[in-house]
Structures are given as structure tokens and as C-alpha cells.
Amino acid sequence: MKLVVIGFGQCGGRIADEFARLNRRARGQRGIEIITGAFAVNTDAADLSGLRTIKSDYQHRILIGGRKTSGHGVGKINELGAEVAREDADKVVDAIRSTKRFFETDAFLLVAGAAGGTGSGAISILTQHIKERYGDKPVYNLVVLPFQHEEDTEERTIYNSAVCLKSVNSVADAIILVDNQRYVRKDFSLKNNLAKINALIVEPFYDLLCAGEEKKAKHIGAKVLDAGDIIQTLVGWTVMGYGKSHLRLIGFPFERTRNFRKKSTETHKGIQAMDEALSELSLRCNPADAGRALYLLAAPAKEMNMDLVKELGDYLKDLTPDAIIRNGDYPRERGVVDVTVMLSELNDVEKVRHYYTESASFINVVKKRQQEAEGKLRTVEEAGKDIPSLL
Ligand SMILES: Nc1nc2c(ncn2[C@@H]2O[C@H](COP(=O)(O)OP(=O)(O)OP(=O)(O)O)[C@@H](O)[C@H]2O)c(=O)[nH]1
Ligand SMILES: [Mg+2]
């Protein structure tokens, strides 16, 4: 599957940059292309110049809202992010059209952090514009939810997230939810942490996008998971997970000679990888709420057997009894079994509900504050009503 990836704001831009690196890796290691174009859109010129891999010309690193924000961002006001995105939407849509191999693109993926200003405000607006312009291709969103500490310290965080989520839900074909808090590892410094988190967010897309683009017979599975399967799976709220388990256990050489034992070990490894994928989902949710799901098993060709594929299917079916499940096998990896899982068409997402209910009370607080501020302003105006003005 080939994507055009467009990142909005700092978070979105950095993740789009990570996708550009994923494409380099696919080209270098596997000789295939999975990203037909990578773009970053921001109101902040400094953030755009901090990217590493996205082409550095103004048609790939797109500055919007130049006059309104003077290149310094929108300071977490996502209404302003939405406004400048609306004004400059054509600039972005025109840039996408210049993608050289645009006609090969299967879908769009737009990325942003929900809690900021630019990305949070712009992603739904541009999703709508792109859908209007390119009606035949699905438009997916990848939305990054804030860290717990951001929710605790900045009240705008929850409100922005709620508004962003409600907006994308009404336009995007599917929304892949990624919760930053799920990726926190205490031992990383924050800066490295974000870079590491971004790499972890993007990793599950590697096999998923590559599997259907392989040209060599030895890398084509018995059941290929291609763009069609992914498009059929992705609808509404979606989460993803990725798990990996190493095959060769050093110190157990007997496993190589005793085949019956080896086979059960492989199945066990596959289940272990799927377990990891499901316990490390990009957002905590109940798999039973999924209406659609997919899994991709990547393993060395000789380790791939129908038992393993079937066991994984049964395992996932138990957890997602109502879901239509699609699957594929990908004979690729050396020495590891890895499993990528997507759960889609989720009919309940606790965290989204939490943002909606929490910000309902925030809206009242904002209204009250506005009324108070207007009241105070009127008192000041009242006091100065007899003073002459120079204008
Ligand atoms: N995973 C991840 N999250 C990030 C990154 N950068 C920022 N975030 C998260 O994104 C949210 C803030 O959004 P930003 O992208 O910084 O904001 P913006 O869209 O640039 O908007 P303004 O700066 O307000 O104009 C916060 O919840 C951050 O934790 C990143 O590189 N990776
Ligand atoms: Mg910013």
C-alpha cells in the first residue's frame, strides 16, 4: 500500500518525517516504495526547518498563516489553527498534486497532535478539502493524544483534544488513535523520548505497507494482505499494535533437530508476538468493541505454517467476537516472528468519551470567564465614557 503522508503542526510534521525515513528504509532494505509523498504543514517556520528527511523546499515543508502568525505558531489556540488552514488550504492541496507518482497512491494519511493548536485545528479542515478534491481515495487520520501530565497541567489540552476528535470523526474515513502516554518509558529523556515514541508509532506500518508491494515471489505470502484489505478494514475509530518475538533461543540447540517440538515453539512464538501487539495497542481499548480487525504475520518463509496462521486467527477471534477479520502472511523476517494488528470500527473508546465529558464542563468555565471579562471591560469603558479620544 502506498500513502501520501501529511503532518500538521510540530507533532504531525515530525511523524511525517519519520514516515519519510520509513520509506527510505523500505527502498534500501526491500527495494520498494511505500510513501509517494511526505509533507509537513505548520504555522511555525522553526519547526519546519527542524525536520530531517522531508524535502526542504517550500512545496514539501509548507508554511501556512504567514501573515497572521508571522511564522511563530498559534499558541495552542486550535480555532486559529483551523482558520489559517482554511485560508491556506489551496496551498496544501496544490502541493500534494505535484507529487510525482501521485497516481500510484492508495490513500492519504494526515497526522497531528490533538492537544496543540496548529495540527489540532488544521487536520480536520484539510481532511475535508482533500476528500472534496480527491474523492476516490480514502483519507485517514492519525491523531496523537496528549501525555497525562499535559492533561493535568493545561486545561486547554482536553478541550483541544475533544474538539479535534469530534471534528476528524465527522470527516475522516478512519482515525487511528495513538496515546502518547502508552509509550512513556521512564528511562528516556523527554527529547529522545519523543523521537523514540515517533519511531515506535510508525514501526507497525512497515510490514503492513510493504507486504502488498513486494514483487519477488519469495516474499509473497500464501495470503497477501494488500491495500484492498487495509481499506476494507479501516473505518472510524481505530487502534494498532505490533509485537515481535525472536525465534532462535540460544542455548536450546535441540530445538533445531526435534521438529515436532519446533513447530509448537513457532506457534507459541506467534501467539507471544500477537499477545504483545494486543497488550501494547496504541490506545487502551476493549478489543471486543471492534467491528473489523486485521492481522499480518511476518516470519521467515520456512517458519510460516498454516497452523500458526490459524492459531493466530482463532486467538484474535476470541478477543474480537463481533469483528470481521482479515489477515495475511508475509515471508520476510529473519530470526523473528512479528505480528501487526489493527482493530477498527470501534464502537466505544473510553478515552474519547472522557475528553468529551471533561471538556463539556470546560466550555462552561470558558463561557463564565468570558462573561466576567466582558463585564469587567464594560466597567472600565463605563468609567472612561466622558474622556475624549484622539481617534
Ligand atoms: N508523539 C509525539 N507527540 C508530540 C510531538 N510533538 C508534540 N507532541 C504532542 O502534541 C501535542 C502538542 O501539539 P504540537 O504538535 O506541539 O502543537 P502544534 O500543532 O505545533 O500547535 P501550536 O504549536 O500550538 O501552533 C502535545 O500533546 C505533545 O505532547 C512529537 O514529536 N511526537
Ligand atoms: Mg507548534
Short mmCIF file of C-alpha atoms and ligand atoms in Angstrom, two decimals:
data_model
loop_
_atom_site.label_atom_id
_atom_site.label_comp_id
_atom_site.label_asym_id
_atom_site.label_seq_id
_atom_site.Cartn_x
_atom_site.Cartn_y
_atom_site.Cartn_z
CA MET A 1 0.00 0.00 0.00
CA LYS A 2 1.28 3.44 -0.90
CA LEU A 3 0.44 6.53 1.12
CA VAL A 4 0.76 10.27 0.80
CA VAL A 5 1.54 11.39 4.37
CA ILE A 6 0.91 14.95 5.52
CA GLY A 7 1.85 16.07 9.02
CA PHE A 8 0.33 19.16 10.65
CA GLY A 9 1.95 21.12 13.47
CA GLN A 10 5.07 20.02 15.27
CA CYS A 11 3.88 16.57 16.26
CA GLY A 12 2.38 15.79 12.85
CA GLY A 13 5.41 17.13 10.99
CA ARG A 14 7.84 15.02 12.98
CA ILE A 15 5.80 11.88 12.50
CA ALA A 16 5.50 12.58 8.75
CA ASP A 17 9.31 12.96 8.76
CA GLU A 18 9.52 9.53 10.41
CA PHE A 19 7.34 8.11 7.62
CA ALA A 20 9.74 9.60 5.08
CA ARG A 21 12.52 7.64 6.82
CA LEU A 22 10.37 4.52 6.79
CA ASN A 23 10.17 4.86 3.02
CA ARG A 24 13.94 5.19 2.77
CA ARG A 25 14.27 2.01 4.76
CA ALA A 26 11.77 0.18 2.53
CA ARG A 27 13.65 1.35 -0.54
CA GLY A 28 17.08 0.47 0.88
CA GLN A 29 16.24 -2.86 2.53
CA ARG A 30 13.45 -4.15 0.32
CA GLY A 31 13.64 -2.17 -2.94
CA ILE A 32 10.04 -0.95 -2.70
CA GLU A 33 8.26 2.38 -2.24
CA ILE A 34 5.53 2.79 0.36
CA ILE A 35 5.25 6.58 0.62
CA THR A 36 4.60 8.51 -2.59
CA GLY A 37 4.89 11.89 -0.89
CA ALA A 38 5.68 13.21 2.59
CA PHE A 39 4.72 16.75 3.57
CA ALA A 40 4.81 18.91 6.70
CA VAL A 41 2.43 21.81 7.21
CA ASN A 42 2.95 24.29 10.04
CA THR A 43 2.43 27.87 11.20
CA ASP A 44 5.85 27.67 12.79
CA ALA A 45 8.83 28.18 10.49
CA ALA A 46 11.38 26.96 13.05
CA ASP A 47 9.59 23.62 13.48
CA LEU A 48 9.63 23.11 9.71
CA SER A 49 13.35 23.70 9.47
CA GLY A 50 13.98 21.23 12.32
CA LEU A 51 12.79 18.29 10.20
CA ARG A 52 15.40 15.93 8.79
CA THR A 53 14.06 13.85 5.91
CA ILE A 54 11.11 15.56 4.26
CA LYS A 55 12.35 17.52 1.23
CA SER A 56 13.26 21.02 2.36
CA ASP A 57 11.61 23.04 -0.42
CA TYR A 58 8.54 25.16 0.31
CA GLN A 59 6.28 22.70 -1.51
CA HIS A 60 7.06 19.91 0.94
CA ARG A 61 7.54 22.00 4.09
CA ILE A 62 4.54 24.24 3.81
CA LEU A 63 4.24 27.36 5.97
CA ILE A 64 0.64 28.46 6.47
CA GLY A 65 -0.86 31.50 8.17
CA GLY A 66 2.25 33.55 7.45
CA ARG A 67 0.58 36.93 7.82
CA LYS A 68 -1.50 36.04 10.88
CA THR A 69 1.13 34.23 12.90
CA SER A 70 4.40 35.64 11.48
CA GLY A 71 5.78 32.10 11.43
CA HIS A 72 5.52 31.61 15.21
CA GLY A 73 2.67 29.14 15.66
CA VAL A 74 -0.82 29.69 17.01
CA GLY A 75 -0.05 29.19 20.71
CA LYS A 76 -2.37 26.23 21.31
CA ILE A 77 -5.47 28.04 20.03
CA ASN A 78 -6.86 25.42 17.67
CA GLU A 79 -9.64 27.69 16.40
CA LEU A 80 -6.86 29.84 14.96
CA GLY A 81 -5.14 26.72 13.57
CA ALA A 82 -8.39 25.84 11.80
CA GLU A 83 -8.82 29.38 10.48
CA VAL A 84 -5.38 29.63 8.88
CA ALA A 85 -5.75 26.11 7.48
CA ARG A 86 -9.00 27.14 5.82
CA GLU A 87 -7.36 30.23 4.30
CA ASP A 88 -4.32 28.34 3.02
CA ALA A 89 -5.94 25.01 2.14
CA ASP A 90 -5.35 25.50 -1.58
CA LYS A 91 -1.64 25.91 -0.99
CA VAL A 92 -1.53 22.46 0.61
CA VAL A 93 -3.80 20.76 -1.93
CA ASP A 94 -1.78 22.20 -4.83
CA ALA A 95 1.48 20.99 -3.30
CA ILE A 96 0.10 17.45 -3.00
CA ARG A 97 -0.86 17.50 -6.64
CA SER A 98 2.77 17.99 -7.54
CA THR A 99 3.67 14.54 -6.11
CA LYS A 100 5.47 12.78 -8.93
CA ARG A 101 3.87 9.36 -8.57
CA PHE A 102 0.61 10.60 -7.20
CA PHE A 103 -1.45 8.27 -9.41
CA GLU A 104 0.05 5.24 -7.57
CA THR A 105 -1.19 6.49 -4.20
CA ASP A 106 -3.77 4.26 -2.48
CA ALA A 107 -4.73 6.58 0.39
CA PHE A 108 -3.87 9.73 2.33
CA LEU A 109 -2.70 9.73 5.91
CA LEU A 110 -2.94 13.05 7.75
CA VAL A 111 -1.19 13.28 11.12
CA ALA A 112 -1.46 15.70 14.06
CA GLY A 113 -1.31 16.04 17.83
CA ALA A 114 -4.84 16.61 19.20
CA ALA A 115 -3.83 18.87 22.08
CA GLY A 116 -1.87 21.59 20.25
CA GLY A 117 -3.09 24.49 18.13
CA THR A 118 -1.96 24.20 14.53
CA GLY A 119 -2.22 20.45 13.99
CA SER A 120 -5.31 20.04 16.13
CA GLY A 121 -7.12 22.77 14.22
CA ALA A 122 -5.83 22.08 10.72
CA ILE A 123 -6.18 18.30 10.36
CA SER A 124 -9.96 18.13 10.02
CA ILE A 125 -10.11 21.15 7.71
CA LEU A 126 -7.55 19.68 5.31
CA THR A 127 -9.11 16.22 5.54
CA GLN A 128 -12.31 17.78 4.27
CA HIS A 129 -10.55 19.68 1.46
CA ILE A 130 -8.61 16.64 0.31
CA LYS A 131 -11.72 14.48 0.36
CA GLU A 132 -13.54 17.03 -1.77
CA ARG A 133 -10.67 17.21 -4.24
CA TYR A 134 -9.70 13.52 -4.40
CA GLY A 135 -12.97 11.75 -3.73
CA ASP A 136 -11.77 8.36 -4.95
CA LYS A 137 -9.04 7.86 -2.34
CA PRO A 138 -9.66 7.25 1.35
CA VAL A 139 -8.38 9.87 3.76
CA TYR A 140 -7.16 8.53 7.11
CA ASN A 141 -6.11 10.50 10.16
CA LEU A 142 -3.52 9.55 12.73
CA VAL A 143 -4.25 11.56 15.87
CA VAL A 144 -1.82 11.68 18.79
CA LEU A 145 -3.39 12.08 22.22
CA PRO A 146 -1.55 14.05 24.92
CA PHE A 147 0.53 12.81 27.85
CA GLN A 148 -1.17 12.57 31.22
CA HIS A 149 0.93 15.44 32.63
CA GLU A 150 -0.33 17.74 29.86
CA GLU A 151 -3.92 16.94 30.77
CA ASP A 152 -3.19 17.65 34.42
CA THR A 153 -1.44 20.98 33.95
CA GLU A 154 -3.08 22.70 30.98
CA GLU A 155 -6.85 22.76 30.77
CA ARG A 156 -6.87 23.67 27.08
CA THR A 157 -5.31 20.23 26.41
CA ILE A 158 -8.52 18.29 26.99
CA TYR A 159 -10.70 20.85 25.26
CA ASN A 160 -8.49 20.96 22.14
CA SER A 161 -8.40 17.18 22.03
CA ALA A 162 -12.18 16.89 22.30
CA VAL A 163 -12.78 19.47 19.56
CA CYS A 164 -10.17 17.90 17.28
CA LEU A 165 -11.55 14.38 17.77
CA LYS A 166 -15.12 15.40 17.18
CA SER A 167 -14.13 17.25 14.02
CA VAL A 168 -12.00 14.49 12.48
CA ASN A 169 -14.63 11.90 13.31
CA SER A 170 -17.10 13.69 11.08
CA VAL A 171 -14.82 13.80 8.01
CA ALA A 172 -12.04 11.18 8.04
CA ASP A 173 -12.62 7.67 6.73
CA ALA A 174 -10.80 6.27 9.76
CA ILE A 175 -8.97 7.75 12.72
CA ILE A 176 -6.00 5.86 14.10
CA LEU A 177 -5.68 6.85 17.75
CA VAL A 178 -2.27 6.95 19.38
CA ASP A 179 -1.93 7.76 23.08
CA ASN A 180 1.44 9.32 23.92
CA GLN A 181 1.13 8.13 27.50
CA ARG A 182 1.24 4.50 26.35
CA TYR A 183 4.78 5.00 25.06
CA VAL A 184 6.31 6.66 28.08
CA ARG A 185 9.42 4.92 29.24
CA LYS A 186 10.80 6.37 32.42
CA ASP A 187 14.41 5.93 31.42
CA PHE A 188 14.42 8.21 28.34
CA SER A 189 14.94 11.96 28.46
CA LEU A 190 11.94 13.80 27.01
CA LYS A 191 13.60 14.90 23.78
CA ASN A 192 14.86 11.44 22.96
CA ASN A 193 11.62 10.15 24.24
CA LEU A 194 9.61 11.96 21.56
CA ALA A 195 11.95 10.76 18.82
CA LYS A 196 11.73 7.20 20.18
CA ILE A 197 7.97 7.44 20.56
CA ASN A 198 7.63 8.61 16.96
CA ALA A 199 9.71 5.68 15.74
CA LEU A 200 7.50 3.30 17.77
CA ILE A 201 4.33 4.89 16.39
CA VAL A 202 5.45 4.43 12.80
CA GLU A 203 7.03 0.95 13.12
CA PRO A 204 3.80 -1.09 12.74
CA PHE A 205 3.27 0.48 9.31
CA TYR A 206 6.46 -1.02 7.90
CA ASP A 207 5.34 -4.58 7.22
CA LEU A 208 1.74 -3.51 6.78
CA LEU A 209 2.57 -1.17 3.87
CA CYS A 210 5.36 -3.32 2.40
CA ALA A 211 3.51 -6.66 2.27
CA GLY A 212 1.30 -5.75 -0.69
CA GLU A 213 4.10 -4.01 -2.63
CA GLU A 214 6.51 -6.95 -2.89
CA LYS A 215 7.43 -8.02 -6.41
CA LYS A 216 9.63 -11.06 -5.75
CA ALA A 217 7.84 -14.40 -5.45
CA LYS A 218 9.79 -15.46 -2.36
CA HIS A 219 8.38 -12.53 -0.39
CA ILE A 220 4.81 -13.01 -1.47
CA GLY A 221 2.72 -14.84 1.10
CA ALA A 222 0.11 -17.55 0.63
CA LYS A 223 -2.44 -14.87 1.52
CA VAL A 224 -1.19 -11.37 0.70
CA LEU A 225 -2.55 -8.52 2.78
CA ASP A 226 -2.81 -5.70 0.26
CA ALA A 227 -4.18 -2.17 0.03
CA GLY A 228 -7.68 -3.52 -0.64
CA ASP A 229 -7.72 -5.48 2.65
CA ILE A 230 -6.46 -2.49 4.62
CA ILE A 231 -9.00 -0.15 3.03
CA GLN A 232 -11.79 -2.64 3.76
CA THR A 233 -10.69 -2.80 7.39
CA LEU A 234 -10.18 0.87 8.26
CA VAL A 235 -13.41 2.54 9.35
CA GLY A 236 -13.96 5.02 12.19
CA TRP A 237 -12.03 4.78 15.47
CA THR A 238 -9.01 2.53 15.06
CA VAL A 239 -6.05 1.38 17.13
CA MET A 240 -2.98 -0.58 16.16
CA GLY A 241 -0.38 -2.77 17.79
CA TYR A 242 2.84 -4.53 16.94
CA GLY A 243 4.64 -7.37 18.64
CA LYS A 244 7.79 -9.27 17.90
CA SER A 245 9.38 -12.41 19.21
CA HIS A 246 12.78 -13.82 18.42
CA LEU A 247 12.94 -17.31 17.07
CA ARG A 248 16.28 -18.78 17.95
CA LEU A 249 16.77 -19.39 21.61
CA ILE A 250 20.47 -19.52 22.24
CA GLY A 251 21.28 -22.48 24.44
CA PHE A 252 18.49 -24.72 23.14
CA PRO A 253 20.14 -26.37 20.14
CA PHE A 254 17.86 -29.43 20.41
CA GLU A 255 15.03 -27.31 19.07
CA ARG A 256 16.60 -27.34 15.66
CA THR A 257 16.61 -31.09 15.43
CA ARG A 258 13.34 -32.06 17.02
CA ASN A 259 10.78 -30.88 14.54
CA PHE A 260 7.55 -31.57 16.36
CA ARG A 261 8.85 -29.54 19.24
CA LYS A 262 10.00 -26.76 16.94
CA LYS A 263 6.62 -26.43 15.35
CA SER A 264 4.90 -25.89 18.65
CA THR A 265 7.60 -23.41 19.61
CA GLU A 266 6.90 -21.41 16.46
CA THR A 267 3.19 -21.34 17.18
CA HIS A 268 3.95 -20.29 20.71
CA LYS A 269 6.21 -17.52 19.40
CA GLY A 270 3.49 -16.30 17.08
CA ILE A 271 0.96 -16.15 19.91
CA GLN A 272 3.53 -14.40 22.06
CA ALA A 273 4.03 -11.74 19.34
CA MET A 274 0.29 -11.27 18.96
CA ASP A 275 -0.10 -11.01 22.73
CA GLU A 276 2.48 -8.26 22.76
CA ALA A 277 0.74 -6.47 19.87
CA LEU A 278 -2.55 -6.56 21.75
CA SER A 279 -1.15 -5.51 25.09
CA GLU A 280 0.80 -2.65 23.51
CA LEU A 281 -2.07 -1.23 21.45
CA SER A 282 -1.63 2.43 20.53
CA LEU A 283 -4.57 3.27 22.82
CA ARG A 284 -6.10 1.24 25.59
CA CYS A 285 -9.44 -0.13 24.44
CA ASN A 286 -11.61 -3.20 24.64
CA PRO A 287 -10.93 -5.40 21.56
CA ALA A 288 -14.47 -6.77 21.83
CA ASP A 289 -15.73 -3.34 20.69
CA ALA A 290 -14.11 -3.76 17.25
CA GLY A 291 -16.31 -4.31 14.19
CA ARG A 292 -13.33 -5.02 11.94
CA ALA A 293 -9.80 -6.23 12.51
CA LEU A 294 -6.74 -7.38 10.65
CA TYR A 295 -3.52 -9.13 11.48
CA LEU A 296 -0.36 -9.59 9.48
CA LEU A 297 2.11 -12.30 10.37
CA ALA A 298 5.67 -11.78 9.15
CA ALA A 299 8.12 -14.62 9.61
CA PRO A 300 10.86 -16.45 7.72
CA ALA A 301 9.24 -18.46 4.91
CA LYS A 302 10.27 -21.81 6.37
CA GLU A 303 8.78 -20.99 9.75
CA MET A 304 5.43 -19.97 8.32
CA ASN A 305 2.87 -22.72 8.58
CA MET A 306 -0.88 -22.86 8.35
CA ASP A 307 -1.20 -23.95 11.97
CA LEU A 308 0.40 -20.75 13.07
CA VAL A 309 -1.80 -18.56 10.86
CA LYS A 310 -4.90 -20.40 12.05
CA GLU A 311 -3.93 -20.27 15.73
CA LEU A 312 -3.47 -16.52 15.48
CA GLY A 313 -6.83 -16.14 13.77
CA ASP A 314 -8.58 -18.20 16.48
CA TYR A 315 -6.85 -16.23 19.18
CA LEU A 316 -7.92 -12.88 17.74
CA LYS A 317 -11.45 -14.12 17.06
CA ASP A 318 -11.85 -14.99 20.74
CA LEU A 319 -10.99 -11.43 21.70
CA THR A 320 -12.97 -9.72 18.94
CA PRO A 321 -16.04 -11.95 18.55
CA ASP A 322 -18.02 -9.40 16.52
CA ALA A 323 -15.25 -8.37 14.15
CA ILE A 324 -14.79 -9.26 10.50
CA ILE A 325 -11.14 -10.33 10.49
CA ARG A 326 -8.78 -10.04 7.55
CA ASN A 327 -5.31 -11.49 7.59
CA GLY A 328 -2.15 -12.05 5.65
CA ASP A 329 1.23 -13.74 5.87
CA TYR A 330 4.45 -12.13 4.80
CA PRO A 331 7.54 -14.30 4.31
CA ARG A 332 10.21 -11.81 5.13
CA GLU A 333 11.79 -11.51 8.52
CA ARG A 334 14.90 -13.34 9.57
CA GLY A 335 15.01 -14.85 13.02
CA VAL A 336 11.83 -13.18 14.24
CA VAL A 337 8.11 -13.66 14.11
CA ASP A 338 6.23 -10.40 14.16
CA VAL A 339 2.59 -9.59 14.22
CA THR A 340 0.84 -6.33 13.30
CA VAL A 341 -2.74 -5.88 14.45
CA MET A 342 -5.36 -3.26 13.65
CA LEU A 343 -8.68 -3.05 15.45
CA SER A 344 -11.14 -0.81 13.66
CA GLU A 345 -14.73 0.38 13.69
CA LEU A 346 -14.54 0.54 17.50
CA ASN A 347 -17.99 1.34 18.80
CA ASP A 348 -16.71 2.64 22.12
CA VAL A 349 -13.47 4.39 23.05
CA GLU A 350 -13.27 5.28 26.71
CA LYS A 351 -10.63 7.97 26.27
CA VAL A 352 -12.59 9.81 23.58
CA ARG A 353 -15.65 9.72 25.84
CA HIS A 354 -13.52 11.07 28.67
CA TYR A 355 -12.37 14.06 26.56
CA TYR A 356 -15.92 14.83 25.52
CA THR A 357 -17.36 14.78 29.05
CA GLU A 358 -14.42 16.63 30.62
CA SER A 359 -14.48 19.44 28.10
CA ALA A 360 -18.22 19.92 28.44
CA SER A 361 -17.52 21.38 31.87
CA PHE A 362 -14.58 23.35 30.50
CA ILE A 363 -16.85 25.02 27.94
CA ASN A 364 -18.96 26.35 30.81
CA VAL A 365 -15.87 27.60 32.63
CA VAL A 366 -14.73 29.40 29.46
CA LYS A 367 -18.17 30.96 28.94
CA LYS A 368 -18.27 32.14 32.54
CA ARG A 369 -14.78 33.60 32.28
CA GLN A 370 -15.69 35.36 29.04
CA GLN A 371 -18.79 36.87 30.63
CA GLU A 372 -16.75 38.02 33.63
CA ALA A 373 -14.09 39.51 31.38
CA GLU A 374 -16.71 41.28 29.27
CA GLY A 375 -18.36 42.56 32.45
CA LYS A 376 -15.06 43.98 33.71
CA LEU A 377 -14.36 45.52 30.33
CA ARG A 378 -17.73 47.24 30.38
CA THR A 379 -16.97 48.68 33.83
CA VAL A 380 -13.72 50.13 32.51
CA GLU A 381 -15.45 51.55 29.43
CA GLU A 382 -18.15 52.97 31.65
CA ALA A 383 -15.57 54.69 33.81
CA GLY A 384 -13.91 56.28 30.77
CA LYS A 385 -17.02 57.31 28.89
CA ASP A 386 -16.52 61.07 29.38
CA ILE A 387 -12.82 61.03 28.40
CA PRO A 388 -12.18 62.41 24.89
CA SER A 389 -10.47 60.16 22.36
CA LEU A 390 -7.81 61.10 19.79
CA LEU A 391 -9.28 58.80 17.13
N1 LIG B 1 4.36 11.59 19.81
C1 LIG B 1 4.66 12.89 19.69
N2 LIG B 1 3.91 13.81 20.29
C2 LIG B 1 4.25 15.11 20.15
C3 LIG B 1 5.40 15.53 19.42
N3 LIG B 1 5.48 16.88 19.47
C4 LIG B 1 4.42 17.30 20.18
N4 LIG B 1 3.67 16.23 20.59
C5 LIG B 1 2.39 16.26 21.32
O1 LIG B 1 1.49 17.06 20.56
C6 LIG B 1 0.75 17.95 21.39
C7 LIG B 1 1.09 19.38 21.06
O2 LIG B 1 0.98 19.56 19.72
P1 LIG B 1 2.07 20.29 18.81
O3 LIG B 1 2.20 19.47 17.59
O4 LIG B 1 3.30 20.60 19.59
O5 LIG B 1 1.31 21.65 18.53
P2 LIG B 1 1.16 22.38 17.13
O6 LIG B 1 0.22 21.63 16.29
O7 LIG B 1 2.50 22.65 16.58
O8 LIG B 1 0.40 23.74 17.55
P3 LIG B 1 0.98 25.12 18.10
O9 LIG B 1 2.40 24.93 18.47
O10 LIG B 1 0.09 25.44 19.26
O11 LIG B 1 0.80 26.09 16.97
C8 LIG B 1 1.15 17.59 22.80
O12 LIG B 1 0.21 16.68 23.32
C9 LIG B 1 2.51 16.94 22.65
O13 LIG B 1 2.77 16.01 23.67
C10 LIG B 1 6.19 14.50 18.81
O14 LIG B 1 7.21 14.75 18.14
N5 LIG B 1 5.78 13.23 18.98
MG MG B 2 3.89 24.20 17.12
#
